[in-house]
Amino acid sequence: MFGISPLGWIHTLGSLPAIPVAFVMFVRHGRIVPRSTLGAVYFVSMLIGAATVFLVAHQPVSDAIGALTILLLLAGYAVERVLPSSRPARYIETICLSLSAFLLMLPTVTEILRRVPDGHPLVTDLQAPLLLGAQGSLLAILVIGLTAQIIALARQGRSLIRHGRA
């Protein structure tokens, strides 16, 4: 089905939970929260997807996306151990994990458009306007979302300073 190998299904189904989990955290918290149950599900799911991409992907850029995703995940989840309870750690964590979500959605949207409907995909060319528009929309969402997250973190920091809790 959809021309996906058994290993491809493991990759797809393993990484799939990260999408709704990230969405829920973005809606609830405005960012991915690593030290939470949903954050743990996101980490494991993303790690499965990023690690198995090396075995299933056919585009050279896929290896770079997989490696960068793993680096962003590790940085986002480990930064607080290096810089405990610091403002820079919160910024690094937020930026890294938002970029990891973008790197999840970029190939996800691309593969959906290239495989659905089965046998007659919406896109057959990587330069198709529909695909480029979808990818451009994801980039716009990333830029707007990161900007909003950084502004929110800055406001939180100013509020803490004002109330003597920084």
PDB file of N, CA, C and O in Angstrom, residues 21-52:
ATOM      1  N   VAL A  21       1.261  14.712  19.081  1.00  0.00           N
ATOM      2  CA  VAL A  21       1.837  15.071  20.376  1.00  0.00           C
ATOM      3  C   VAL A  21       2.447  16.477  20.305  1.00  0.00           C
ATOM      4  O   VAL A  21       2.230  17.305  21.204  1.00  0.00           O
ATOM      5  N   ALA A  22       3.191  16.758  19.251  1.00  0.00           N
ATOM      6  CA  ALA A  22       3.759  18.105  19.090  1.00  0.00           C
ATOM      7  C   ALA A  22       2.648  19.142  18.966  1.00  0.00           C
ATOM      8  O   ALA A  22       2.710  20.201  19.596  1.00  0.00           O
ATOM      9  N   PHE A  23       1.625  18.825  18.193  1.00  0.00           N
ATOM     10  CA  PHE A  23       0.509  19.757  18.014  1.00  0.00           C
ATOM     11  C   PHE A  23      -0.147  20.083  19.356  1.00  0.00           C
ATOM     12  O   PHE A  23      -0.383  21.248  19.674  1.00  0.00           O
ATOM     13  N   VAL A  24      -0.399  19.059  20.154  1.00  0.00           N
ATOM     14  CA  VAL A  24      -1.027  19.264  21.466  1.00  0.00           C
ATOM     15  C   VAL A  24      -0.142  20.145  22.346  1.00  0.00           C
ATOM     16  O   VAL A  24      -0.626  21.075  22.998  1.00  0.00           O
ATOM     17  N   MET A  25       1.162  19.881  22.359  1.00  0.00           N
ATOM     18  CA  MET A  25       2.047  20.695  23.198  1.00  0.00           C
ATOM     19  C   MET A  25       2.129  22.136  22.692  1.00  0.00           C
ATOM     20  O   MET A  25       2.168  23.067  23.492  1.00  0.00           O
ATOM     21  N   PHE A  26       2.165  22.319  21.365  1.00  0.00           N
ATOM     22  CA  PHE A  26       2.184  23.688  20.832  1.00  0.00           C
ATOM     23  C   PHE A  26       0.917  24.435  21.232  1.00  0.00           C
ATOM     24  O   PHE A  26       0.975  25.610  21.604  1.00  0.00           O
ATOM     25  N   VAL A  27      -0.229  23.762  21.181  1.00  0.00           N
ATOM     26  CA  VAL A  27      -1.493  24.413  21.543  1.00  0.00           C
ATOM     27  C   VAL A  27      -1.547  24.689  23.049  1.00  0.00           C
ATOM     28  O   VAL A  27      -1.900  25.784  23.475  1.00  0.00           O
ATOM     29  N   ARG A  28      -1.193  23.699  23.858  1.00  0.00           N
ATOM     30  CA  ARG A  28      -1.279  23.853  25.314  1.00  0.00           C
ATOM     31  C   ARG A  28      -0.222  24.775  25.906  1.00  0.00           C
ATOM     32  O   ARG A  28      -0.497  25.540  26.826  1.00  0.00           O
ATOM     33  N   HIS A  29       1.015  24.641  25.422  1.00  0.00           N
ATOM     34  CA  HIS A  29       2.141  25.311  26.072  1.00  0.00           C
ATOM     35  C   HIS A  29       2.863  26.316  25.176  1.00  0.00           C
ATOM     36  O   HIS A  29       3.773  26.997  25.643  1.00  0.00           O
ATOM     37  N   GLY A  30       2.521  26.335  23.906  1.00  0.00           N
ATOM     38  CA  GLY A  30       3.203  27.226  22.976  1.00  0.00           C
ATOM     39  C   GLY A  30       4.563  26.715  22.544  1.00  0.00           C
ATOM     40  O   GLY A  30       5.297  27.396  21.829  1.00  0.00           O
ATOM     41  N   ARG A  31       4.913  25.524  22.984  1.00  0.00           N
ATOM     42  CA  ARG A  31       6.212  24.928  22.655  1.00  0.00           C
ATOM     43  C   ARG A  31       6.195  23.448  23.031  1.00  0.00           C
ATOM     44  O   ARG A  31       5.252  22.979  23.681  1.00  0.00           O
ATOM     45  N   ILE A  32       7.224  22.744  22.621  1.00  0.00           N
ATOM     46  CA  ILE A  32       7.370  21.345  23.020  1.00  0.00           C
ATOM     47  C   ILE A  32       8.003  21.335  24.407  1.00  0.00           C
ATOM     48  O   ILE A  32       9.025  21.980  24.642  1.00  0.00           O
ATOM     49  N   VAL A  33       7.381  20.627  25.318  1.00  0.00           N
ATOM     50  CA  VAL A  33       7.834  20.568  26.710  1.00  0.00           C
ATOM     51  C   VAL A  33       8.504  19.207  26.934  1.00  0.00           C
ATOM     52  O   VAL A  33       7.831  18.194  27.069  1.00  0.00           O
ATOM     53  N   PRO A  34       9.833  19.186  26.981  1.00  0.00           N
ATOM     54  CA  PRO A  34      10.531  17.907  27.057  1.00  0.00           C
ATOM     55  C   PRO A  34      10.327  17.131  28.359  1.00  0.00           C
ATOM     56  O   PRO A  34      10.274  15.906  28.346  1.00  0.00           O
ATOM     57  N   ARG A  35      10.207  17.842  29.474  1.00  0.00           N
ATOM     58  CA  ARG A  35      10.054  17.164  30.762  1.00  0.00           C
ATOM     59  C   ARG A  35       8.584  16.968  31.093  1.00  0.00           C
ATOM     60  O   ARG A  35       8.062  17.535  32.049  1.00  0.00           O
ATOM     61  N   SER A  36       7.930  16.165  30.257  1.00  0.00           N
ATOM     62  CA  SER A  36       6.522  15.834  30.449  1.00  0.00           C
ATOM     63  C   SER A  36       6.282  14.479  29.801  1.00  0.00           C
ATOM     64  O   SER A  36       7.132  13.979  29.057  1.00  0.00           O
ATOM     65  N   THR A  37       5.140  13.894  30.076  1.00  0.00           N
ATOM     66  CA  THR A  37       4.807  12.606  29.456  1.00  0.00           C
ATOM     67  C   THR A  37       4.733  12.752  27.944  1.00  0.00           C
ATOM     68  O   THR A  37       5.283  11.931  27.200  1.00  0.00           O
ATOM     69  N   LEU A  38       4.059  13.811  27.475  1.00  0.00           N
ATOM     70  CA  LEU A  38       3.987  14.033  26.027  1.00  0.00           C
ATOM     71  C   LEU A  38       5.374  14.303  25.454  1.00  0.00           C
ATOM     72  O   LEU A  38       5.681  13.874  24.342  1.00  0.00           O
ATOM     73  N   GLY A  39       6.211  14.987  26.212  1.00  0.00           N
ATOM     74  CA  GLY A  39       7.579  15.240  25.769  1.00  0.00           C
ATOM     75  C   GLY A  39       8.370  13.951  25.600  1.00  0.00           C
ATOM     76  O   GLY A  39       9.169  13.819  24.672  1.00  0.00           O
ATOM     77  N   ALA A  40       8.145  12.992  26.490  1.00  0.00           N
ATOM     78  CA  ALA A  40       8.820  11.690  26.382  1.00  0.00           C
ATOM     79  C   ALA A  40       8.330  10.933  25.151  1.00  0.00           C
ATOM     80  O   ALA A  40       9.126  10.326  24.424  1.00  0.00           O
ATOM     81  N   VAL A  41       7.026  10.974  24.907  1.00  0.00           N
ATOM     82  CA  VAL A  41       6.465  10.312  23.714  1.00  0.00           C
ATOM     83  C   VAL A  41       7.040  10.971  22.463  1.00  0.00           C
ATOM     84  O   VAL A  41       7.431  10.275  21.514  1.00  0.00           O
ATOM     85  N   TYR A  42       7.112  12.287  22.450  1.00  0.00           N
ATOM     86  CA  TYR A  42       7.667  13.010  21.308  1.00  0.00           C
ATOM     87  C   TYR A  42       9.109  12.568  21.062  1.00  0.00           C
ATOM     88  O   TYR A  42       9.498  12.267  19.935  1.00  0.00           O
ATOM     89  N   PHE A  43       9.919  12.534  22.115  1.00  0.00           N
ATOM     90  CA  PHE A  43      11.332  12.172  21.974  1.00  0.00           C
ATOM     91  C   PHE A  43      11.496  10.776  21.382  1.00  0.00           C
ATOM     92  O   PHE A  43      12.237  10.587  20.418  1.00  0.00           O
ATOM     93  N   VAL A  44      10.812   9.808  21.949  1.00  0.00           N
ATOM     94  CA  VAL A  44      10.951   8.424  21.480  1.00  0.00           C
ATOM     95  C   VAL A  44      10.468   8.290  20.040  1.00  0.00           C
ATOM     96  O   VAL A  44      11.136   7.689  19.196  1.00  0.00           O
ATOM     97  N   SER A  45       9.331   8.868  19.752  1.00  0.00           N
ATOM     98  CA  SER A  45       8.762   8.788  18.407  1.00  0.00           C
ATOM     99  C   SER A  45       9.670   9.471  17.385  1.00  0.00           C
ATOM    100  O   SER A  45       9.913   8.947  16.296  1.00  0.00           O
ATOM    101  N   MET A  46      10.177  10.637  17.726  1.00  0.00           N
ATOM    102  CA  MET A  46      11.079  11.347  16.822  1.00  0.00           C
ATOM    103  C   MET A  46      12.382  10.580  16.631  1.00  0.00           C
ATOM    104  O   MET A  46      12.929  10.529  15.526  1.00  0.00           O
ATOM    105  N   LEU A  47      12.882   9.993  17.682  1.00  0.00           N
ATOM    106  CA  LEU A  47      14.116   9.227  17.587  1.00  0.00           C
ATOM    107  C   LEU A  47      13.936   8.013  16.681  1.00  0.00           C
ATOM    108  O   LEU A  47      14.810   7.714  15.855  1.00  0.00           O
ATOM    109  N   ILE A  48      12.799   7.337  16.800  1.00  0.00           N
ATOM    110  CA  ILE A  48      12.512   6.202  15.921  1.00  0.00           C
ATOM    111  C   ILE A  48      12.483   6.668  14.466  1.00  0.00           C
ATOM    112  O   ILE A  48      13.106   6.065  13.588  1.00  0.00           O
ATOM    113  N   GLY A  49      11.761   7.737  14.207  1.00  0.00           N
ATOM    114  CA  GLY A  49      11.651   8.248  12.846  1.00  0.00           C
ATOM    115  C   GLY A  49      12.986   8.710  12.286  1.00  0.00           C
ATOM    116  O   GLY A  49      13.341   8.389  11.148  1.00  0.00           O
ATOM    117  N   ALA A  50      13.742   9.461  13.083  1.00  0.00           N
ATOM    118  CA  ALA A  50      15.018   9.997  12.604  1.00  0.00           C
ATOM    119  C   ALA A  50      16.056   8.894  12.405  1.00  0.00           C
ATOM    120  O   ALA A  50      16.832   8.937  11.447  1.00  0.00           O
ATOM    121  N   ALA A  51      16.080   7.916  13.285  1.00  0.00           N
ATOM    122  CA  ALA A  51      17.063   6.842  13.168  1.00  0.00           C
ATOM    123  C   ALA A  51      16.750   5.901  12.002  1.00  0.00           C
ATOM    124  O   ALA A  51      17.661   5.437  11.318  1.00  0.00           O
ATOM    125  N   THR A  52      15.477   5.634  11.761  1.00  0.00           N
ATOM    126  CA  THR A  52      15.120   4.700  10.679  1.00  0.00           C
ATOM    127  C   THR A  52      15.124   5.356   9.309  1.00  0.00           C
ATOM    128  O   THR A  52      15.123   4.652   8.304  1.00  0.00           O
TER     129      THR A  52
END
